[in-house]
Short mmCIF file of C-alpha atoms and ligand atoms in Angstrom, two decimals:
data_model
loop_
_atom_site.label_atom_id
_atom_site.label_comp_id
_atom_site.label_asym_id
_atom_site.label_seq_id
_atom_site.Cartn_x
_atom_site.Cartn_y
_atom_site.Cartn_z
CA UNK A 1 0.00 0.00 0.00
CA UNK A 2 1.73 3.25 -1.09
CA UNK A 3 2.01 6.01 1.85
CA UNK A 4 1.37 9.49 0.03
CA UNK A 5 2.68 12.64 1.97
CA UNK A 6 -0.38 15.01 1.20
CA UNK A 7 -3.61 13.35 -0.21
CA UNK A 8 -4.01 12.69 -3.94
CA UNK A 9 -6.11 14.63 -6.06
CA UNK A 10 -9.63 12.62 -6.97
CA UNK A 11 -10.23 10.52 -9.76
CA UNK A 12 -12.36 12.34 -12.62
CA UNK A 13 -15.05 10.49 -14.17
CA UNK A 14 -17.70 10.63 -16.69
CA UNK A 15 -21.54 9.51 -16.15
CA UNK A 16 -22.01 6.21 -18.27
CA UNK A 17 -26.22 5.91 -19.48
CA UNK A 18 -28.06 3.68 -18.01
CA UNK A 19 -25.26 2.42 -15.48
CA UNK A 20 -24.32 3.04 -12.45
CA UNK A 21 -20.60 3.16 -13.23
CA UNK A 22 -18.74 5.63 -14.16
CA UNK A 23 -15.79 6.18 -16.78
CA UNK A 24 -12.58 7.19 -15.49
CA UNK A 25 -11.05 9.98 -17.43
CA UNK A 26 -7.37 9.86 -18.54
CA UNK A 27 -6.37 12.53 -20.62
CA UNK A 28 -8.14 14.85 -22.76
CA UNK A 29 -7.02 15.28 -26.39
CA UNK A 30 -8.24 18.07 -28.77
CA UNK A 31 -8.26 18.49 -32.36
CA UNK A 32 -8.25 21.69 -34.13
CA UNK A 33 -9.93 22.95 -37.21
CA UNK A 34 -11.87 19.64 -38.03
CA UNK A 35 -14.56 20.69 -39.62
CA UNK A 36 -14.26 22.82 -43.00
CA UNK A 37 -16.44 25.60 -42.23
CA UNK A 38 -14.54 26.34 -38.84
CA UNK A 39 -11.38 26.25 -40.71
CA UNK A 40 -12.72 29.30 -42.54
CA UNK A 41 -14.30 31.33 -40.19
CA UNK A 42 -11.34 31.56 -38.16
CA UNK A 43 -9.29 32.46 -41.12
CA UNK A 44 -7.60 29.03 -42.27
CA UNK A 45 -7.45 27.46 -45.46
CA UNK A 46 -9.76 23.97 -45.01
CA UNK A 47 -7.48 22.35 -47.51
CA UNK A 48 -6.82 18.74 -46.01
CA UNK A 49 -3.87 19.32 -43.81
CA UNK A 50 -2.09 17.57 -41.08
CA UNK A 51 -4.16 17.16 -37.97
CA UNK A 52 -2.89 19.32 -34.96
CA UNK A 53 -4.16 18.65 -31.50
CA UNK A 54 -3.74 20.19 -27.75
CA UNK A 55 -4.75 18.65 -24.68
CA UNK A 56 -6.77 19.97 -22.02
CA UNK A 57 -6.43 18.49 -18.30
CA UNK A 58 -8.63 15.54 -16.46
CA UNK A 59 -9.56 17.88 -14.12
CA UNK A 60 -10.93 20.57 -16.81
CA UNK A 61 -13.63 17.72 -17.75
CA UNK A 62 -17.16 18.77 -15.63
CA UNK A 63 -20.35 17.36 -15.43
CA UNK A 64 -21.91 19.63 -13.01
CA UNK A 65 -24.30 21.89 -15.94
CA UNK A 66 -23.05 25.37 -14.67
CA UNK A 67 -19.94 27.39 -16.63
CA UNK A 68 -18.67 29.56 -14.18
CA UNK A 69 -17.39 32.86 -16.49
CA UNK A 70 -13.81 32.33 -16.19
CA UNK A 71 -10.99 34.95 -15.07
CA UNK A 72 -8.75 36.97 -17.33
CA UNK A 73 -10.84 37.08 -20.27
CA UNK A 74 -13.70 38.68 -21.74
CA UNK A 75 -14.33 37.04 -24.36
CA UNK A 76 -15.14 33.27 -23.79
CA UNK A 77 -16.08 30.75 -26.32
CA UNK A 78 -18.14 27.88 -27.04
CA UNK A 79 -17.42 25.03 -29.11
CA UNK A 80 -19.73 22.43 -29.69
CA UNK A 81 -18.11 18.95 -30.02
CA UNK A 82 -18.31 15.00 -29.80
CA UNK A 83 -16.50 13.08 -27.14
CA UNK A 84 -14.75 10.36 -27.93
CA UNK A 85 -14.01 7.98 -24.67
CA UNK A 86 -11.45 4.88 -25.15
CA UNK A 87 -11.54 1.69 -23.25
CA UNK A 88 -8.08 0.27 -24.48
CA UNK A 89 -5.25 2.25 -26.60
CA UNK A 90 -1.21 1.82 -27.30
CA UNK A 91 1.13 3.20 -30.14
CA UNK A 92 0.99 3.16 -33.50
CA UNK A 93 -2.85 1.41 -33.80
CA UNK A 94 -3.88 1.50 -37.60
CA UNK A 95 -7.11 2.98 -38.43
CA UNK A 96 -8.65 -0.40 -39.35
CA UNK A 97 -8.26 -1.39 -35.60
CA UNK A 98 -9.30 2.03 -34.18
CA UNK A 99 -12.94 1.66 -33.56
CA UNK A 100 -12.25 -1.33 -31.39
CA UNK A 101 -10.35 0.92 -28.74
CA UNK A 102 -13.47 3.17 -28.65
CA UNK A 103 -16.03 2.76 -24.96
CA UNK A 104 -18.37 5.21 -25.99
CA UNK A 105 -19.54 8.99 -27.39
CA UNK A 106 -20.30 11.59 -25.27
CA UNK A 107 -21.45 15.67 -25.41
CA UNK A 108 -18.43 17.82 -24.87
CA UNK A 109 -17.74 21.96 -24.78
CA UNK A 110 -14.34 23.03 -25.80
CA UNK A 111 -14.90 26.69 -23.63
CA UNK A 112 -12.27 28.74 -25.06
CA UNK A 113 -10.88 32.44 -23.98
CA UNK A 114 -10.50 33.18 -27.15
CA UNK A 115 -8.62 36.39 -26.50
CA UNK A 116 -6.03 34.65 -24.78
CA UNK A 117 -5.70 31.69 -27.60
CA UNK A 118 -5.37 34.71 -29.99
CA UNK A 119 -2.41 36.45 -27.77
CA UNK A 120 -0.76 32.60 -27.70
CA UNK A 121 -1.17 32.35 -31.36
CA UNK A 122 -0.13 35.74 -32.18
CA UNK A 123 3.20 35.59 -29.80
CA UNK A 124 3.82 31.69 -30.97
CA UNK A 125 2.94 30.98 -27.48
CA UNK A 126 1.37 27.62 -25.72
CA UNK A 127 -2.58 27.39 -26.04
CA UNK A 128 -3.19 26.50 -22.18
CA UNK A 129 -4.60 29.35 -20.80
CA UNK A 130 -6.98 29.94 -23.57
CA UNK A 131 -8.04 26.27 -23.71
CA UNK A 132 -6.94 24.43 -20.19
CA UNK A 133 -8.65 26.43 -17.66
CA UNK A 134 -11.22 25.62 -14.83
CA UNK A 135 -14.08 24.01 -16.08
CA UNK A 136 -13.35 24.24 -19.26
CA UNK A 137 -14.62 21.24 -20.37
CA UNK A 138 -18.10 20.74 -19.53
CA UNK A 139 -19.23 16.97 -20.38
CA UNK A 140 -22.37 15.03 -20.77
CA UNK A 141 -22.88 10.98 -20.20
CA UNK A 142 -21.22 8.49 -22.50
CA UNK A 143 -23.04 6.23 -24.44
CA UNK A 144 -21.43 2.90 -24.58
CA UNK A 145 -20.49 2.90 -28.52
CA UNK A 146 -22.45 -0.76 -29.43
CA UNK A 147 -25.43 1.07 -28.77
CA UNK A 148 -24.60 3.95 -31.25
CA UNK A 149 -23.72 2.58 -34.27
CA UNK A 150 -21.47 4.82 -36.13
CA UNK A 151 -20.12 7.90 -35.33
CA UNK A 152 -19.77 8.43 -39.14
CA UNK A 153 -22.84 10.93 -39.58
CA UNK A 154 -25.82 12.52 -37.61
CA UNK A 155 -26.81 16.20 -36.59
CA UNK A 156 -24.57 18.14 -34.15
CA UNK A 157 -25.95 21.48 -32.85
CA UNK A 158 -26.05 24.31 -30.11
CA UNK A 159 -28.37 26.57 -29.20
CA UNK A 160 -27.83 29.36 -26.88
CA UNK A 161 -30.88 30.78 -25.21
CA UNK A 162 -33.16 28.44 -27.68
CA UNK A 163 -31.24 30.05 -30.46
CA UNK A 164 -29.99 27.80 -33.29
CA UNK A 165 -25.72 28.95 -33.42
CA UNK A 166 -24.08 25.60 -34.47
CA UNK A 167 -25.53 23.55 -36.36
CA UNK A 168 -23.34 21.01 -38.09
CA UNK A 169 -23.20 17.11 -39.53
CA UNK A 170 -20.58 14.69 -37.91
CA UNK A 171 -19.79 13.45 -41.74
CA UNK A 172 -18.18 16.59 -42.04
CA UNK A 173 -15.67 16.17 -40.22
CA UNK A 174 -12.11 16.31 -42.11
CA UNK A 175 -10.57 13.65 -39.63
CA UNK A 176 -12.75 10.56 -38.74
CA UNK A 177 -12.50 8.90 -35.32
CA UNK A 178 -10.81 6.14 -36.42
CA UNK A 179 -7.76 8.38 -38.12
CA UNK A 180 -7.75 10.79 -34.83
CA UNK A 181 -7.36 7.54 -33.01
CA UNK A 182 -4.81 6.60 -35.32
CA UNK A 183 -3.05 9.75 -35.70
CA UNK A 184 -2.40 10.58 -31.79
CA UNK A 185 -1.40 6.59 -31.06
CA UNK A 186 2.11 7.96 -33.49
CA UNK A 187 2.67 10.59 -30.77
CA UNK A 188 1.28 9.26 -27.50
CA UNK A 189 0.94 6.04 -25.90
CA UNK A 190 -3.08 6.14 -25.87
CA UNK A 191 -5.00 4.51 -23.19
CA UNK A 192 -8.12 3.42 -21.42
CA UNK A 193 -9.50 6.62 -20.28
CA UNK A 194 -8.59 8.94 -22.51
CA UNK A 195 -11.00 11.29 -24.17
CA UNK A 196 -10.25 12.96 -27.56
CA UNK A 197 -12.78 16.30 -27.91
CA UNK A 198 -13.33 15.37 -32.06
CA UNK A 199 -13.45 19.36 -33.14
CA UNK A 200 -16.33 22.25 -33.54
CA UNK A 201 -18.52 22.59 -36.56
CA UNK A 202 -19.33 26.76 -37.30
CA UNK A 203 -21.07 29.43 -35.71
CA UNK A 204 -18.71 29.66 -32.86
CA UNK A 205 -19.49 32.51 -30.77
CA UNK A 206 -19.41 34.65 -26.92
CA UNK A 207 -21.11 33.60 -24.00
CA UNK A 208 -22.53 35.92 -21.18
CA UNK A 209 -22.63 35.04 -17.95
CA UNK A 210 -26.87 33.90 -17.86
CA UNK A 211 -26.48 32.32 -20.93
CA UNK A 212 -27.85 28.97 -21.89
CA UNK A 213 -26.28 26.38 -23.87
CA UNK A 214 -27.86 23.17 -25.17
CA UNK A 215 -25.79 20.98 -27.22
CA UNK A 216 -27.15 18.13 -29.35
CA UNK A 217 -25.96 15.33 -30.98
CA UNK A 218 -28.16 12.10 -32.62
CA UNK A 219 -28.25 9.69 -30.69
CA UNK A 220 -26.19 10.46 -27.50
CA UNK A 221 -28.44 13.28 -26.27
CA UNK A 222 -27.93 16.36 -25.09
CA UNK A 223 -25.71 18.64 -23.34
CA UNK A 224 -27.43 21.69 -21.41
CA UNK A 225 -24.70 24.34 -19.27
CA UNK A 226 -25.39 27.62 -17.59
CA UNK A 227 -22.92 30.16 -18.02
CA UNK A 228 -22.37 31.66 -14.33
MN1 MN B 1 -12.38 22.78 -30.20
#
């Protein structure tokens, strides 16, 4: 039994539907730019590129439905995306095998202070404080993946305040899960627990503290936060 001289931090987990167990999360990985029409809006060129991704931490992930407006910016972002949870991983797994790594599909919001990802980008900077902050991460349940089917296609949206702002298709996305999967496994080892956060379709925008976002995706439900 390992003695620890100051008491370690909590395990972070994920609500699983219709169990009672919950999925412990590993790491969270993040694409960029994965869906055309995001590419262009903030100014890139959607031609098929190499992937890039950033991480945010465990402890960003919450499931709690409230956004508290976070310090040192003022001008937050959402980002509506699909959650990818894994229940196995390694290196170098080709995208034929990918799939079978996959537990489940969740709701996820990349929250982004945009001001500060623009000062990292603009100074060749790191992307944590803009993407990695408190709460930045707000998460719905999974739902185990042999009761979704494909993740190839099906509606992904967010309204704020009842207001359609995203509203997007899953087969648009320029990476599929299975070569996001494959692509990180060349840099990291992958594992059980890890979440990948599979990019935004457009319309991303501000949120004010008040604000209500309700994220949807077919077939894993929805995603409802309250910016505080
Ligand atoms: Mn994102």
């Amino acid at each position: 039994m390992t003695k620890y001289s100051i008491e370690p931090a909590p395990q972070i987990s994920l609500p699983i539907r219709g169990s009672d167990e919950r999925f412990p999360v590993r790491r969270i990985y993040c694409i960029g730019r994965n869906y055309a029409a995001h590419v262009i809006e903030m100014g890139g060129d959607p031609d098929r590129e190499e992937p890039f991704f950033f991480q945010k931490n465990a402890q960003n992930a919450d499931t709690s439905g409230e956004f508290p407006y976070p310090a040192q910016s003022n001008d937050v972002h959402y980002e509506m995306e699909m959650v990818v949870a894994l229940k196995s991983g390694g290196a170098n797994i080709p995208v034929d095998e990918a799939l079978s790594h996959v537990f489940g599909y969740g709701l996820g919001l990349d929250m982004t202070r945009r001001d500060l990802q623009a000062a990292a980008k603009e100074t060749r900077r790191p992307w944590e404080p803009g993407k990695a902050f408190e709460r930045s991460a707000p998460m719905s349940e999974l739902t185990v993946a042999s009761g979704t089917g494909s993740p190839d296609s099906g509606k992904i949206s967010l309204r704020v305040n009842g207001e359609v702002r995203q509203d997007g298709d899953l087969s648009h996305m320029i990476w599929k899960v299975p070569e996001m999967i494959a692509y990180l496994s060349r840099f990291y080892d992958i594992a059980a627990g890890d979440l990948i956060m599979s990019g935004t379709p457009s319309g991303v925008g501000p949120v004010q503290k008040g604000d209500v976002l309700e994220g949807s995706i077919d077939g894993l439900g929805t995603l409802i936060v309250k910016v505080v």
